[in-house]
Amino acid sequence: MAEERTVMRTQLPTSAESQNPQLKKALEFPILEKQNWLIHLHYIHKDYEACKAVIKEQLRETQGLCEYALYVQALIFRLEGNIQDSLELFQTCAVLSPQCADNLKQVARSLFLLGKHKAATEVYNEAAKLNQKDWEICHNLGVCYIYLKQFNKARDQLHHALHLNRHDLTYIMLGKIHLLEGNLDKAIEIYKKAVEFSPENTELLTTLGLLYLQLGIYQKAFEYLGNALTYDPTNYKAILAAGSMMQTHGDFDVALTKYRIVACAVPESPPLWNNIGMCFFGKKKYVAAISCLKRANYLAPFDWKILYNLGLVHLTMQQYASAFHFLSAAINFQPKMAELYMLLAVALTNLEDTENAKRAYAEAVHLDKCNPLVNLNYAVLLYNQGQKREALAQYQEMEKKVNLLKDSSSLEFDSEMVEVAQKLGAALHVGEALVWTKPAKDSRSQHRTTSASKAACFQQPLGSNQALGQAMSSAAAYRKLPSGEERPQMKNLSYT
């Protein structure tokens, strides 16, 4: 027994060792990545100074080879506006990890922000080879092609992005392509699809309302703008557009009530002060109108529509030298608009500069294709100067334009314009058979020349598509695309 116990005692330690092997040591992270969690924590908390301090230490320990530290450092540089520095760091990340599509995307993004759109497309194409199912690459490629004016390629990329993953931004940019091409119908079709996908997006609803407002389809415009205000009662773009609609229909007091709301949100908005000024113009408060328009002009000195309206108000107040000043400035920014030359000619006529007035009228006739008022005023001037043959030619040209426009249900001629045309026709022994549409009831937006036969030279203040460009500005931190100048609708009273 004693021997057996001894054996057992000697066997116990052996058995214990076999049942409890030594524990393995915990795996250590590689030194290159050991502080990534801390960098990430500081970055998402927006504690950028602490984040940069940790990054600096990490890069010193790794001799500048920590990819994540370089990546976050580049993001911080971009947020601070150091785009070139961020580009260099992202390029370093792409060298350290050449098969990572995210690094190439960030390189392309920095190139885009630097305005190097062609180089950005090349890098985005390289990133697309590494990840063919990334909708963001296709979307950003489309935006770059828009800046390069390659609309077909941009359209293809944006459609591909929608096929991979539908997003509001992609619909917005696709609609913007059609707007840049002047195809409002297709743009409306795209935005309708976008609203079906995202029915509570107030930007899309507002944009659709603005497009219908530009086309003069007020019922649809009111519907979409109303929906936008339902979801966001403080949406100043929709409120401004709704006020513009009311202003167009002569409800100046209601429009001014709407503009008071907008003034609280964007008190330095040039379209807002332009609209307020033209409301006062409609109410015949001309001094207040000039004051508001001068403020709009101070905020946007290169907006030709504001200069146009200032010239119009000064003409109404018979301040012809001031009108000449503002109309000349407007022509410098919009040299292809016939109505500007016509109003300039009115001012010159009243300043007794007949020769230059004739030159301005000749340029207006050359540019204009559909406005009979240009030819009528020119004919009155020529008749007063004793040039009856030339006046008759202009009168006959006016008759052609009237005959083309008289079937339009949306167009009505001003009663004073009809009266002057009939008097001129009788003086020239023509025009008895000229058929006019029903005269407009409201002639507040017309301006009358002070020539011998009281030639009417009224012109409604123009509308604007600035809020529409803002509504369709690219999100995702892209700068607003150049929207291009769009032909204004003469029936719009103010900025929309």
Short mmCIF file of C-alpha atoms in Angstrom, two decimals:
data_model
loop_
_atom_site.label_atom_id
_atom_site.label_comp_id
_atom_site.label_asym_id
_atom_site.label_seq_id
_atom_site.Cartn_x
_atom_site.Cartn_y
_atom_site.Cartn_z
CA MET A 1 0.00 0.00 0.00
CA ALA A 2 2.74 2.37 0.83
CA GLU A 3 4.35 1.76 -2.50
CA GLU A 4 1.05 2.36 -4.30
CA ARG A 5 0.51 5.68 -2.49
CA THR A 6 4.00 6.74 -3.42
CA VAL A 7 3.32 5.96 -7.02
CA MET A 8 0.12 7.92 -6.98
CA ARG A 9 1.83 10.92 -5.39
CA THR A 10 4.46 10.84 -8.01
CA GLN A 11 1.85 10.60 -10.78
CA LEU A 12 -0.35 13.49 -9.64
CA PRO A 13 1.94 16.32 -10.74
CA THR A 14 2.31 14.72 -14.14
CA SER A 15 -1.43 14.51 -14.54
CA ALA A 16 -1.90 18.14 -13.49
CA GLU A 17 0.63 19.36 -16.03
CA SER A 18 -1.09 17.45 -18.82
CA GLN A 19 -4.52 18.89 -17.97
CA ASN A 20 -3.43 22.55 -17.58
CA PRO A 21 -1.12 23.56 -20.42
CA GLN A 22 0.45 27.02 -20.33
CA LEU A 23 -1.88 29.86 -21.47
CA LYS A 24 -0.97 31.58 -24.76
CA LYS A 25 -0.17 35.31 -24.76
CA ALA A 26 -2.81 37.70 -26.27
CA LEU A 27 -2.17 38.76 -29.84
CA GLU A 28 -0.77 42.29 -30.16
CA PHE A 29 -1.90 44.68 -32.88
CA PRO A 30 0.75 45.68 -35.37
CA ILE A 31 2.45 48.87 -34.37
CA LEU A 32 1.20 50.63 -37.52
CA GLU A 33 -2.42 50.37 -36.41
CA LYS A 34 -2.34 50.49 -32.64
CA GLN A 35 -3.77 54.01 -32.26
CA ASN A 36 -6.27 53.96 -35.11
CA TRP A 37 -9.16 53.57 -32.68
CA LEU A 38 -8.15 56.73 -30.84
CA ILE A 39 -7.75 58.69 -34.09
CA HIS A 40 -11.19 57.56 -35.17
CA LEU A 41 -12.72 58.48 -31.81
CA HIS A 42 -11.33 62.02 -31.86
CA TYR A 43 -12.37 62.49 -35.50
CA ILE A 44 -16.01 61.49 -35.07
CA HIS A 45 -16.19 63.71 -31.97
CA LYS A 46 -14.84 66.57 -34.15
CA ASP A 47 -11.99 67.12 -31.72
CA TYR A 48 -9.62 67.85 -34.56
CA GLU A 49 -6.77 69.31 -32.52
CA ALA A 50 -6.50 66.22 -30.34
CA CYS A 51 -6.90 64.07 -33.43
CA LYS A 52 -4.02 65.84 -35.18
CA ALA A 53 -1.83 65.40 -32.11
CA VAL A 54 -2.42 61.63 -32.05
CA ILE A 55 -1.87 61.44 -35.82
CA LYS A 56 1.42 63.28 -35.49
CA GLU A 57 2.61 60.84 -32.84
CA GLN A 58 1.43 57.85 -34.85
CA LEU A 59 3.17 59.02 -38.02
CA ARG A 60 6.37 59.69 -36.09
CA GLU A 61 6.39 56.18 -34.67
CA THR A 62 5.57 54.56 -38.01
CA GLN A 63 7.84 56.81 -40.08
CA GLY A 64 4.85 58.10 -42.05
CA LEU A 65 3.58 54.68 -43.15
CA CYS A 66 0.28 54.53 -41.23
CA GLU A 67 -2.35 54.68 -43.96
CA TYR A 68 -5.31 55.41 -41.69
CA ALA A 69 -3.53 58.29 -39.96
CA LEU A 70 -2.66 59.81 -43.32
CA TYR A 71 -6.25 59.32 -44.51
CA VAL A 72 -7.80 61.09 -41.53
CA GLN A 73 -5.17 63.84 -41.67
CA ALA A 74 -6.15 64.45 -45.30
CA LEU A 75 -9.84 64.63 -44.36
CA ILE A 76 -9.07 67.22 -41.70
CA PHE A 77 -6.99 69.27 -44.16
CA ARG A 78 -9.92 69.26 -46.58
CA LEU A 79 -12.31 70.44 -43.87
CA GLU A 80 -9.90 73.26 -43.08
CA GLY A 81 -9.72 74.28 -46.75
CA ASN A 82 -6.22 72.97 -47.48
CA ILE A 83 -7.29 71.06 -50.56
CA GLN A 84 -3.83 70.77 -52.12
CA ASP A 85 -2.33 69.31 -48.91
CA SER A 86 -5.20 66.86 -48.62
CA LEU A 87 -4.66 65.79 -52.24
CA GLU A 88 -1.00 64.99 -51.57
CA LEU A 89 -1.87 62.91 -48.50
CA PHE A 90 -4.61 61.00 -50.33
CA GLN A 91 -2.15 60.27 -53.12
CA THR A 92 0.24 58.85 -50.50
CA CYS A 93 -2.57 56.63 -49.22
CA ALA A 94 -3.21 55.44 -52.78
CA VAL A 95 0.48 54.51 -53.12
CA LEU A 96 0.41 52.58 -49.83
CA SER A 97 -2.78 50.75 -50.81
CA PRO A 98 -3.14 50.86 -54.61
CA GLN A 99 -6.06 48.39 -54.70
CA CYS A 100 -8.28 50.47 -52.41
CA ALA A 101 -11.01 52.25 -54.38
CA ASP A 102 -11.79 54.60 -51.48
CA ASN A 103 -8.34 56.17 -51.66
CA LEU A 104 -8.75 56.84 -55.38
CA LYS A 105 -12.21 58.30 -54.77
CA GLN A 106 -10.74 60.76 -52.30
CA VAL A 107 -7.96 61.70 -54.71
CA ALA A 108 -10.53 62.38 -57.40
CA ARG A 109 -12.66 64.34 -54.97
CA SER A 110 -9.76 66.64 -54.11
CA LEU A 111 -9.00 67.13 -57.80
CA PHE A 112 -12.65 68.03 -58.36
CA LEU A 113 -12.55 70.63 -55.59
CA LEU A 114 -9.42 72.10 -57.16
CA GLY A 115 -11.32 72.51 -60.43
CA LYS A 116 -9.32 69.81 -62.25
CA HIS A 117 -12.37 68.03 -63.58
CA LYS A 118 -10.68 66.16 -66.41
CA ALA A 119 -8.04 64.72 -64.07
CA ALA A 120 -10.80 63.83 -61.61
CA THR A 121 -12.66 61.82 -64.27
CA GLU A 122 -9.50 59.83 -65.02
CA VAL A 123 -9.03 58.91 -61.37
CA TYR A 124 -12.74 58.10 -60.93
CA ASN A 125 -12.51 55.77 -63.94
CA GLU A 126 -9.57 53.99 -62.28
CA ALA A 127 -11.59 53.66 -59.08
CA ALA A 128 -14.52 52.26 -61.08
CA LYS A 129 -12.30 49.45 -62.33
CA LEU A 130 -11.65 48.43 -58.72
CA ASN A 131 -15.30 48.69 -57.65
CA GLN A 132 -17.87 48.51 -60.41
CA LYS A 133 -20.90 48.55 -58.09
CA ASP A 134 -20.23 51.82 -56.28
CA TRP A 135 -23.03 54.25 -57.15
CA GLU A 136 -21.09 57.18 -55.71
CA ILE A 137 -18.30 56.76 -58.28
CA CYS A 138 -20.84 56.85 -61.11
CA HIS A 139 -22.63 59.84 -59.61
CA ASN A 140 -19.44 61.84 -59.16
CA LEU A 141 -18.27 60.93 -62.64
CA GLY A 142 -21.54 62.30 -63.97
CA VAL A 143 -21.05 65.56 -62.07
CA CYS A 144 -17.52 65.92 -63.46
CA TYR A 145 -18.79 65.38 -67.00
CA ILE A 146 -21.39 68.10 -66.43
CA TYR A 147 -18.62 70.56 -65.65
CA LEU A 148 -16.81 69.40 -68.77
CA LYS A 149 -20.02 70.01 -70.80
CA GLN A 150 -20.06 66.35 -71.87
CA PHE A 151 -23.75 65.92 -71.16
CA ASN A 152 -24.20 62.56 -72.93
CA LYS A 153 -21.51 60.91 -70.82
CA ALA A 154 -22.85 62.60 -67.71
CA ARG A 155 -26.34 61.32 -68.44
CA ASP A 156 -25.08 57.75 -68.92
CA GLN A 157 -23.14 57.79 -65.65
CA LEU A 158 -26.06 59.19 -63.67
CA HIS A 159 -28.46 56.62 -65.13
CA HIS A 160 -25.98 53.90 -64.16
CA ALA A 161 -25.80 55.33 -60.64
CA LEU A 162 -29.60 55.18 -60.40
CA HIS A 163 -29.51 51.59 -61.60
CA LEU A 164 -27.07 50.68 -58.82
CA ASN A 165 -28.75 52.68 -56.07
CA ARG A 166 -31.44 55.37 -56.25
CA HIS A 167 -30.62 58.65 -54.52
CA ASP A 168 -32.20 62.10 -54.53
CA LEU A 169 -28.91 63.75 -55.46
CA THR A 170 -28.60 61.72 -58.64
CA TYR A 171 -32.11 62.67 -59.73
CA ILE A 172 -31.34 66.33 -59.03
CA MET A 173 -28.18 66.29 -61.14
CA LEU A 174 -29.88 64.37 -63.95
CA GLY A 175 -32.67 66.93 -64.03
CA LYS A 176 -30.10 69.70 -64.06
CA ILE A 177 -28.54 68.29 -67.23
CA HIS A 178 -31.89 68.63 -69.01
CA LEU A 179 -32.24 72.18 -67.70
CA LEU A 180 -28.79 73.09 -68.99
CA GLU A 181 -29.83 71.69 -72.36
CA GLY A 182 -33.04 73.75 -72.23
CA ASN A 183 -35.33 70.71 -72.15
CA LEU A 184 -37.83 71.61 -69.44
CA ASP A 185 -40.22 68.75 -70.24
CA LYS A 186 -37.62 66.05 -69.65
CA ALA A 187 -36.41 67.83 -66.52
CA ILE A 188 -39.96 67.82 -65.15
CA GLU A 189 -40.27 64.11 -65.99
CA ILE A 190 -37.07 63.35 -64.05
CA TYR A 191 -38.16 65.38 -61.03
CA LYS A 192 -41.55 63.67 -61.03
CA LYS A 193 -39.80 60.31 -60.78
CA ALA A 194 -37.66 61.72 -57.99
CA VAL A 195 -40.75 62.87 -56.10
CA GLU A 196 -42.28 59.40 -56.47
CA PHE A 197 -39.12 57.96 -54.93
CA SER A 198 -38.83 60.61 -52.22
CA PRO A 199 -42.24 62.31 -51.80
CA GLU A 200 -41.22 64.35 -48.74
CA ASN A 201 -38.13 65.96 -50.23
CA THR A 202 -38.96 69.66 -50.11
CA GLU A 203 -36.12 70.57 -52.47
CA LEU A 204 -37.55 68.36 -55.19
CA LEU A 205 -41.10 69.64 -54.61
CA THR A 206 -39.93 73.26 -54.71
CA THR A 207 -37.95 72.67 -57.88
CA LEU A 208 -40.95 71.12 -59.62
CA GLY A 209 -43.10 74.05 -58.54
CA LEU A 210 -40.56 76.51 -59.93
CA LEU A 211 -40.39 74.68 -63.24
CA TYR A 212 -44.17 74.74 -63.62
CA LEU A 213 -44.14 78.40 -62.63
CA GLN A 214 -41.60 79.10 -65.36
CA LEU A 215 -43.88 77.38 -67.87
CA GLY A 216 -46.87 79.40 -66.65
CA ILE A 217 -48.75 76.33 -65.37
CA TYR A 218 -49.78 78.00 -62.14
CA GLN A 219 -52.12 75.29 -60.85
CA LYS A 220 -49.39 72.64 -60.87
CA ALA A 221 -46.87 75.11 -59.51
CA PHE A 222 -49.15 76.00 -56.61
CA GLU A 223 -49.77 72.31 -55.90
CA TYR A 224 -46.10 71.36 -55.60
CA LEU A 225 -45.11 74.52 -53.75
CA GLY A 226 -47.99 73.91 -51.33
CA ASN A 227 -46.77 70.37 -50.71
CA ALA A 228 -43.27 71.67 -50.04
CA LEU A 229 -44.63 74.15 -47.50
CA THR A 230 -46.70 71.39 -45.89
CA TYR A 231 -43.57 69.42 -45.07
CA ASP A 232 -41.47 72.51 -44.28
CA PRO A 233 -43.46 75.68 -43.52
CA THR A 234 -40.22 77.67 -43.26
CA ASN A 235 -38.93 76.75 -46.73
CA TYR A 236 -38.05 80.24 -47.92
CA LYS A 237 -37.58 79.20 -51.55
CA ALA A 238 -41.12 77.88 -51.76
CA ILE A 239 -42.48 80.94 -49.91
CA LEU A 240 -40.62 83.27 -52.29
CA ALA A 241 -42.00 81.40 -55.30
CA ALA A 242 -45.54 81.44 -53.90
CA GLY A 243 -45.23 85.18 -53.26
CA SER A 244 -44.04 85.66 -56.82
CA MET A 245 -47.13 83.87 -58.13
CA MET A 246 -49.39 86.13 -56.09
CA GLN A 247 -47.42 89.15 -57.27
CA THR A 248 -47.81 88.07 -60.89
CA HIS A 249 -51.59 88.04 -60.44
CA GLY A 250 -51.61 91.47 -58.81
CA ASP A 251 -52.03 90.43 -55.16
CA PHE A 252 -49.27 92.72 -53.97
CA ASP A 253 -50.33 92.96 -50.33
CA VAL A 254 -50.52 89.18 -49.93
CA ALA A 255 -47.17 88.81 -51.68
CA LEU A 256 -45.60 91.35 -49.33
CA THR A 257 -46.92 89.34 -46.38
CA LYS A 258 -45.13 86.27 -47.73
CA TYR A 259 -41.95 88.24 -48.30
CA ARG A 260 -41.91 89.33 -44.65
CA ILE A 261 -41.53 85.67 -43.70
CA VAL A 262 -38.70 85.22 -46.20
CA ALA A 263 -36.96 88.35 -44.90
CA CYS A 264 -36.58 86.72 -41.48
CA ALA A 265 -34.77 83.73 -43.01
CA VAL A 266 -32.67 85.41 -45.73
CA PRO A 267 -32.59 89.18 -45.16
CA GLU A 268 -29.73 89.67 -47.64
CA SER A 269 -31.44 87.96 -50.60
CA PRO A 270 -31.27 90.00 -53.84
CA PRO A 271 -34.35 88.27 -55.37
CA LEU A 272 -36.34 89.06 -52.23
CA TRP A 273 -35.62 92.79 -52.37
CA ASN A 274 -36.20 92.85 -56.11
CA ASN A 275 -39.65 91.31 -55.62
CA ILE A 276 -40.48 93.68 -52.77
CA GLY A 277 -39.42 96.60 -54.95
CA MET A 278 -41.64 95.49 -57.81
CA CYS A 279 -44.55 95.01 -55.41
CA PHE A 280 -44.20 98.67 -54.47
CA PHE A 281 -43.92 99.47 -58.19
CA GLY A 282 -47.23 97.68 -58.76
CA LYS A 283 -48.75 99.71 -55.91
CA LYS A 284 -47.39 102.88 -57.58
CA LYS A 285 -45.08 103.62 -54.65
CA TYR A 286 -42.15 104.41 -56.86
CA VAL A 287 -39.75 105.90 -54.29
CA ALA A 288 -40.10 102.81 -52.09
CA ALA A 289 -39.65 100.64 -55.19
CA ILE A 290 -36.39 102.36 -56.10
CA SER A 291 -35.14 102.08 -52.52
CA CYS A 292 -35.72 98.31 -52.45
CA LEU A 293 -34.29 97.80 -55.93
CA LYS A 294 -31.19 99.80 -55.00
CA ARG A 295 -30.68 97.45 -52.05
CA ALA A 296 -31.08 94.45 -54.36
CA ASN A 297 -28.58 96.02 -56.74
CA TYR A 298 -26.13 96.56 -53.87
CA LEU A 299 -26.39 92.86 -52.95
CA ALA A 300 -26.15 91.65 -56.58
CA PRO A 301 -24.54 94.39 -58.70
CA PHE A 302 -24.13 92.12 -61.76
CA ASP A 303 -27.74 90.92 -61.95
CA TRP A 304 -29.10 92.41 -65.15
CA LYS A 305 -32.72 91.75 -64.20
CA ILE A 306 -32.45 94.10 -61.22
CA LEU A 307 -30.84 96.72 -63.44
CA TYR A 308 -33.66 96.23 -65.95
CA ASN A 309 -36.28 96.86 -63.28
CA LEU A 310 -34.44 99.93 -62.00
CA GLY A 311 -34.40 101.34 -65.52
CA LEU A 312 -38.11 100.60 -65.86
CA VAL A 313 -39.03 102.37 -62.63
CA HIS A 314 -36.91 105.41 -63.50
CA LEU A 315 -38.60 105.57 -66.91
CA THR A 316 -41.97 105.54 -65.16
CA MET A 317 -40.84 108.44 -62.97
CA GLN A 318 -39.57 110.27 -66.07
CA GLN A 319 -36.00 110.22 -64.75
CA TYR A 320 -34.57 109.43 -68.14
CA ALA A 321 -30.87 109.98 -67.39
CA SER A 322 -31.01 107.51 -64.49
CA ALA A 323 -32.98 105.09 -66.65
CA PHE A 324 -30.33 105.34 -69.36
CA HIS A 325 -27.63 104.58 -66.76
CA PHE A 326 -29.24 101.40 -65.47
CA LEU A 327 -30.42 100.15 -68.88
CA SER A 328 -26.94 100.63 -70.34
CA ALA A 329 -25.50 98.59 -67.47
CA ALA A 330 -28.08 95.87 -68.05
CA ILE A 331 -27.20 95.71 -71.75
CA ASN A 332 -23.54 95.15 -70.85
CA PHE A 333 -24.57 91.98 -69.00
CA GLN A 334 -27.33 90.91 -71.42
CA PRO A 335 -26.43 92.22 -74.88
CA LYS A 336 -28.82 89.95 -76.79
CA MET A 337 -32.12 91.10 -75.31
CA ALA A 338 -34.24 93.25 -77.60
CA GLU A 339 -36.47 94.73 -74.87
CA LEU A 340 -33.46 96.35 -73.19
CA TYR A 341 -32.54 98.16 -76.39
CA MET A 342 -36.15 99.26 -76.84
CA LEU A 343 -36.33 100.80 -73.36
CA LEU A 344 -32.93 102.39 -73.91
CA ALA A 345 -34.30 103.92 -77.10
CA VAL A 346 -37.28 105.31 -75.15
CA ALA A 347 -34.91 106.95 -72.69
CA LEU A 348 -32.78 108.38 -75.52
CA THR A 349 -35.89 109.68 -77.28
CA ASN A 350 -36.90 111.60 -74.18
CA LEU A 351 -33.33 112.84 -73.81
CA GLU A 352 -33.70 114.22 -77.37
CA ASP A 353 -30.94 112.02 -78.76
CA THR A 354 -32.87 110.86 -81.79
CA GLU A 355 -29.99 109.39 -83.78
CA ASN A 356 -28.85 107.10 -80.98
CA ALA A 357 -32.48 106.22 -80.27
CA LYS A 358 -32.82 105.04 -83.88
CA ARG A 359 -29.67 102.94 -83.51
CA ALA A 360 -31.05 101.37 -80.36
CA TYR A 361 -34.38 100.64 -82.05
CA ALA A 362 -32.59 99.14 -85.06
CA GLU A 363 -30.66 96.79 -82.75
CA ALA A 364 -33.87 95.88 -80.94
CA VAL A 365 -35.62 95.06 -84.22
CA HIS A 366 -32.64 92.98 -85.29
CA LEU A 367 -32.71 90.92 -82.09
CA ASP A 368 -36.46 90.65 -81.59
CA LYS A 369 -38.55 87.97 -83.26
CA CYS A 370 -41.96 88.13 -81.58
CA ASN A 371 -42.60 91.37 -79.65
CA PRO A 372 -44.73 93.79 -81.70
CA LEU A 373 -44.12 96.57 -79.18
CA VAL A 374 -40.58 97.03 -80.51
CA ASN A 375 -41.77 97.72 -84.03
CA LEU A 376 -44.65 99.90 -82.83
CA ASN A 377 -42.43 102.24 -80.84
CA TYR A 378 -39.90 102.38 -83.65
CA ALA A 379 -42.68 103.21 -86.11
CA VAL A 380 -43.92 106.04 -83.86
CA LEU A 381 -40.44 107.55 -83.67
CA LEU A 382 -39.96 107.33 -87.42
CA TYR A 383 -43.41 108.84 -88.06
CA ASN A 384 -42.66 111.76 -85.74
CA GLN A 385 -39.41 112.31 -87.62
CA GLY A 386 -41.32 112.48 -90.92
CA GLN A 387 -39.99 109.15 -92.25
CA LYS A 388 -43.40 107.73 -93.16
CA ARG A 389 -42.11 105.05 -95.53
CA GLU A 390 -39.83 103.56 -92.90
CA ALA A 391 -42.58 103.89 -90.30
CA LEU A 392 -44.96 101.99 -92.58
CA ALA A 393 -42.44 99.17 -92.92
CA GLN A 394 -42.17 98.86 -89.16
CA TYR A 395 -45.93 99.00 -88.78
CA GLN A 396 -46.38 96.18 -91.27
CA GLU A 397 -43.78 94.12 -89.41
CA MET A 398 -45.73 94.74 -86.23
CA GLU A 399 -48.89 93.49 -87.95
CA LYS A 400 -47.16 90.23 -88.84
CA LYS A 401 -46.14 89.68 -85.24
CA VAL A 402 -49.62 90.49 -83.97
CA ASN A 403 -51.18 88.00 -86.37
CA LEU A 404 -48.80 85.32 -85.11
CA LEU A 405 -49.58 86.07 -81.48
CA LYS A 406 -53.30 86.82 -81.53
CA ASP A 407 -54.33 83.15 -81.28
CA SER A 408 -52.40 82.69 -78.04
CA SER A 409 -54.84 82.43 -75.15
CA SER A 410 -52.16 83.39 -72.64
CA LEU A 411 -51.23 86.67 -74.32
CA GLU A 412 -53.22 89.89 -74.09
CA PHE A 413 -52.22 93.25 -75.49
CA ASP A 414 -52.31 96.39 -73.41
CA SER A 415 -55.22 98.67 -74.15
CA GLU A 416 -53.02 101.73 -74.61
CA MET A 417 -50.79 99.84 -77.03
CA VAL A 418 -53.90 98.93 -79.08
CA GLU A 419 -55.06 102.54 -79.05
CA VAL A 420 -51.71 103.91 -80.19
CA ALA A 421 -51.41 101.25 -82.91
CA GLN A 422 -54.87 102.14 -84.23
CA LYS A 423 -54.06 105.86 -84.28
CA LEU A 424 -50.77 105.23 -86.05
CA GLY A 425 -52.49 102.94 -88.53
CA ALA A 426 -55.05 105.64 -89.29
CA ALA A 427 -52.28 108.21 -89.74
CA LEU A 428 -50.48 105.87 -92.15
CA HIS A 429 -53.83 104.90 -93.83
CA VAL A 430 -53.31 101.21 -92.94
CA GLY A 431 -54.20 98.84 -90.17
CA GLU A 432 -58.03 99.02 -90.31
CA ALA A 433 -58.26 95.24 -90.71
CA LEU A 434 -55.81 94.46 -87.95
CA VAL A 435 -57.47 92.17 -85.39
CA TRP A 436 -56.38 92.54 -81.81
CA THR A 437 -56.91 90.20 -78.92
CA LYS A 438 -58.91 91.31 -75.92
CA PRO A 439 -57.08 94.21 -74.27
CA ALA A 440 -55.48 93.50 -70.93
CA LYS A 441 -57.30 94.98 -67.93
CA ASP A 442 -54.14 95.75 -65.99
CA SER A 443 -51.69 98.16 -67.58
CA ARG A 444 -49.62 98.95 -64.51
CA SER A 445 -46.53 97.27 -65.87
CA GLN A 446 -46.39 99.32 -69.08
CA HIS A 447 -44.38 102.50 -69.63
CA ARG A 448 -45.59 105.28 -71.91
CA THR A 449 -43.27 107.38 -74.01
CA THR A 450 -43.82 111.12 -74.12
CA SER A 451 -43.72 111.37 -77.89
CA ALA A 452 -46.32 113.40 -79.77
CA SER A 453 -48.65 110.46 -80.35
CA LYS A 454 -48.21 109.02 -76.81
CA ALA A 455 -46.54 105.82 -78.05
CA ALA A 456 -46.83 103.06 -75.48
CA CYS A 457 -43.62 101.50 -74.41
CA PHE A 458 -44.72 99.56 -71.37
CA GLN A 459 -42.68 96.58 -70.34
CA GLN A 460 -43.32 94.21 -67.45
CA PRO A 461 -40.46 93.60 -65.06
CA LEU A 462 -38.69 90.38 -65.65
CA GLY A 463 -38.67 87.21 -63.69
CA SER A 464 -35.64 85.29 -62.52
CA ASN A 465 -34.55 81.67 -62.26
CA GLN A 466 -31.98 82.26 -59.49
CA ALA A 467 -33.97 80.42 -56.81
CA LEU A 468 -34.37 77.50 -59.21
CA GLY A 469 -30.51 77.23 -59.60
CA GLN A 470 -30.28 77.35 -55.82
CA ALA A 471 -32.96 74.72 -55.43
CA MET A 472 -31.11 72.43 -57.77
CA SER A 473 -27.65 73.10 -56.45
CA SER A 474 -25.63 69.97 -56.02
CA ALA A 475 -25.46 68.56 -52.53
CA ALA A 476 -22.73 66.30 -51.15
CA ALA A 477 -20.52 69.34 -50.68
CA TYR A 478 -20.33 70.01 -54.42
CA ARG A 479 -20.21 73.63 -55.39
CA LYS A 480 -23.16 74.93 -57.29
CA LEU A 481 -22.93 74.28 -60.97
CA PRO A 482 -22.99 77.18 -63.38
CA SER A 483 -26.62 77.29 -64.35
CA GLY A 484 -26.24 79.42 -67.44
CA GLU A 485 -28.49 82.30 -68.36
CA GLU A 486 -32.03 81.31 -69.14
CA ARG A 487 -34.42 83.29 -71.29
CA PRO A 488 -36.85 85.11 -68.97
CA GLN A 489 -40.58 84.81 -69.40
CA MET A 490 -42.02 88.24 -70.08
CA LYS A 491 -45.16 87.47 -68.09
CA ASN A 492 -43.23 86.89 -64.88
CA LEU A 493 -43.40 89.97 -62.74
CA SER A 494 -40.59 89.17 -60.39
CA TYR A 495 -37.99 86.75 -59.18
CA THR A 496 -39.24 83.24 -58.61
#
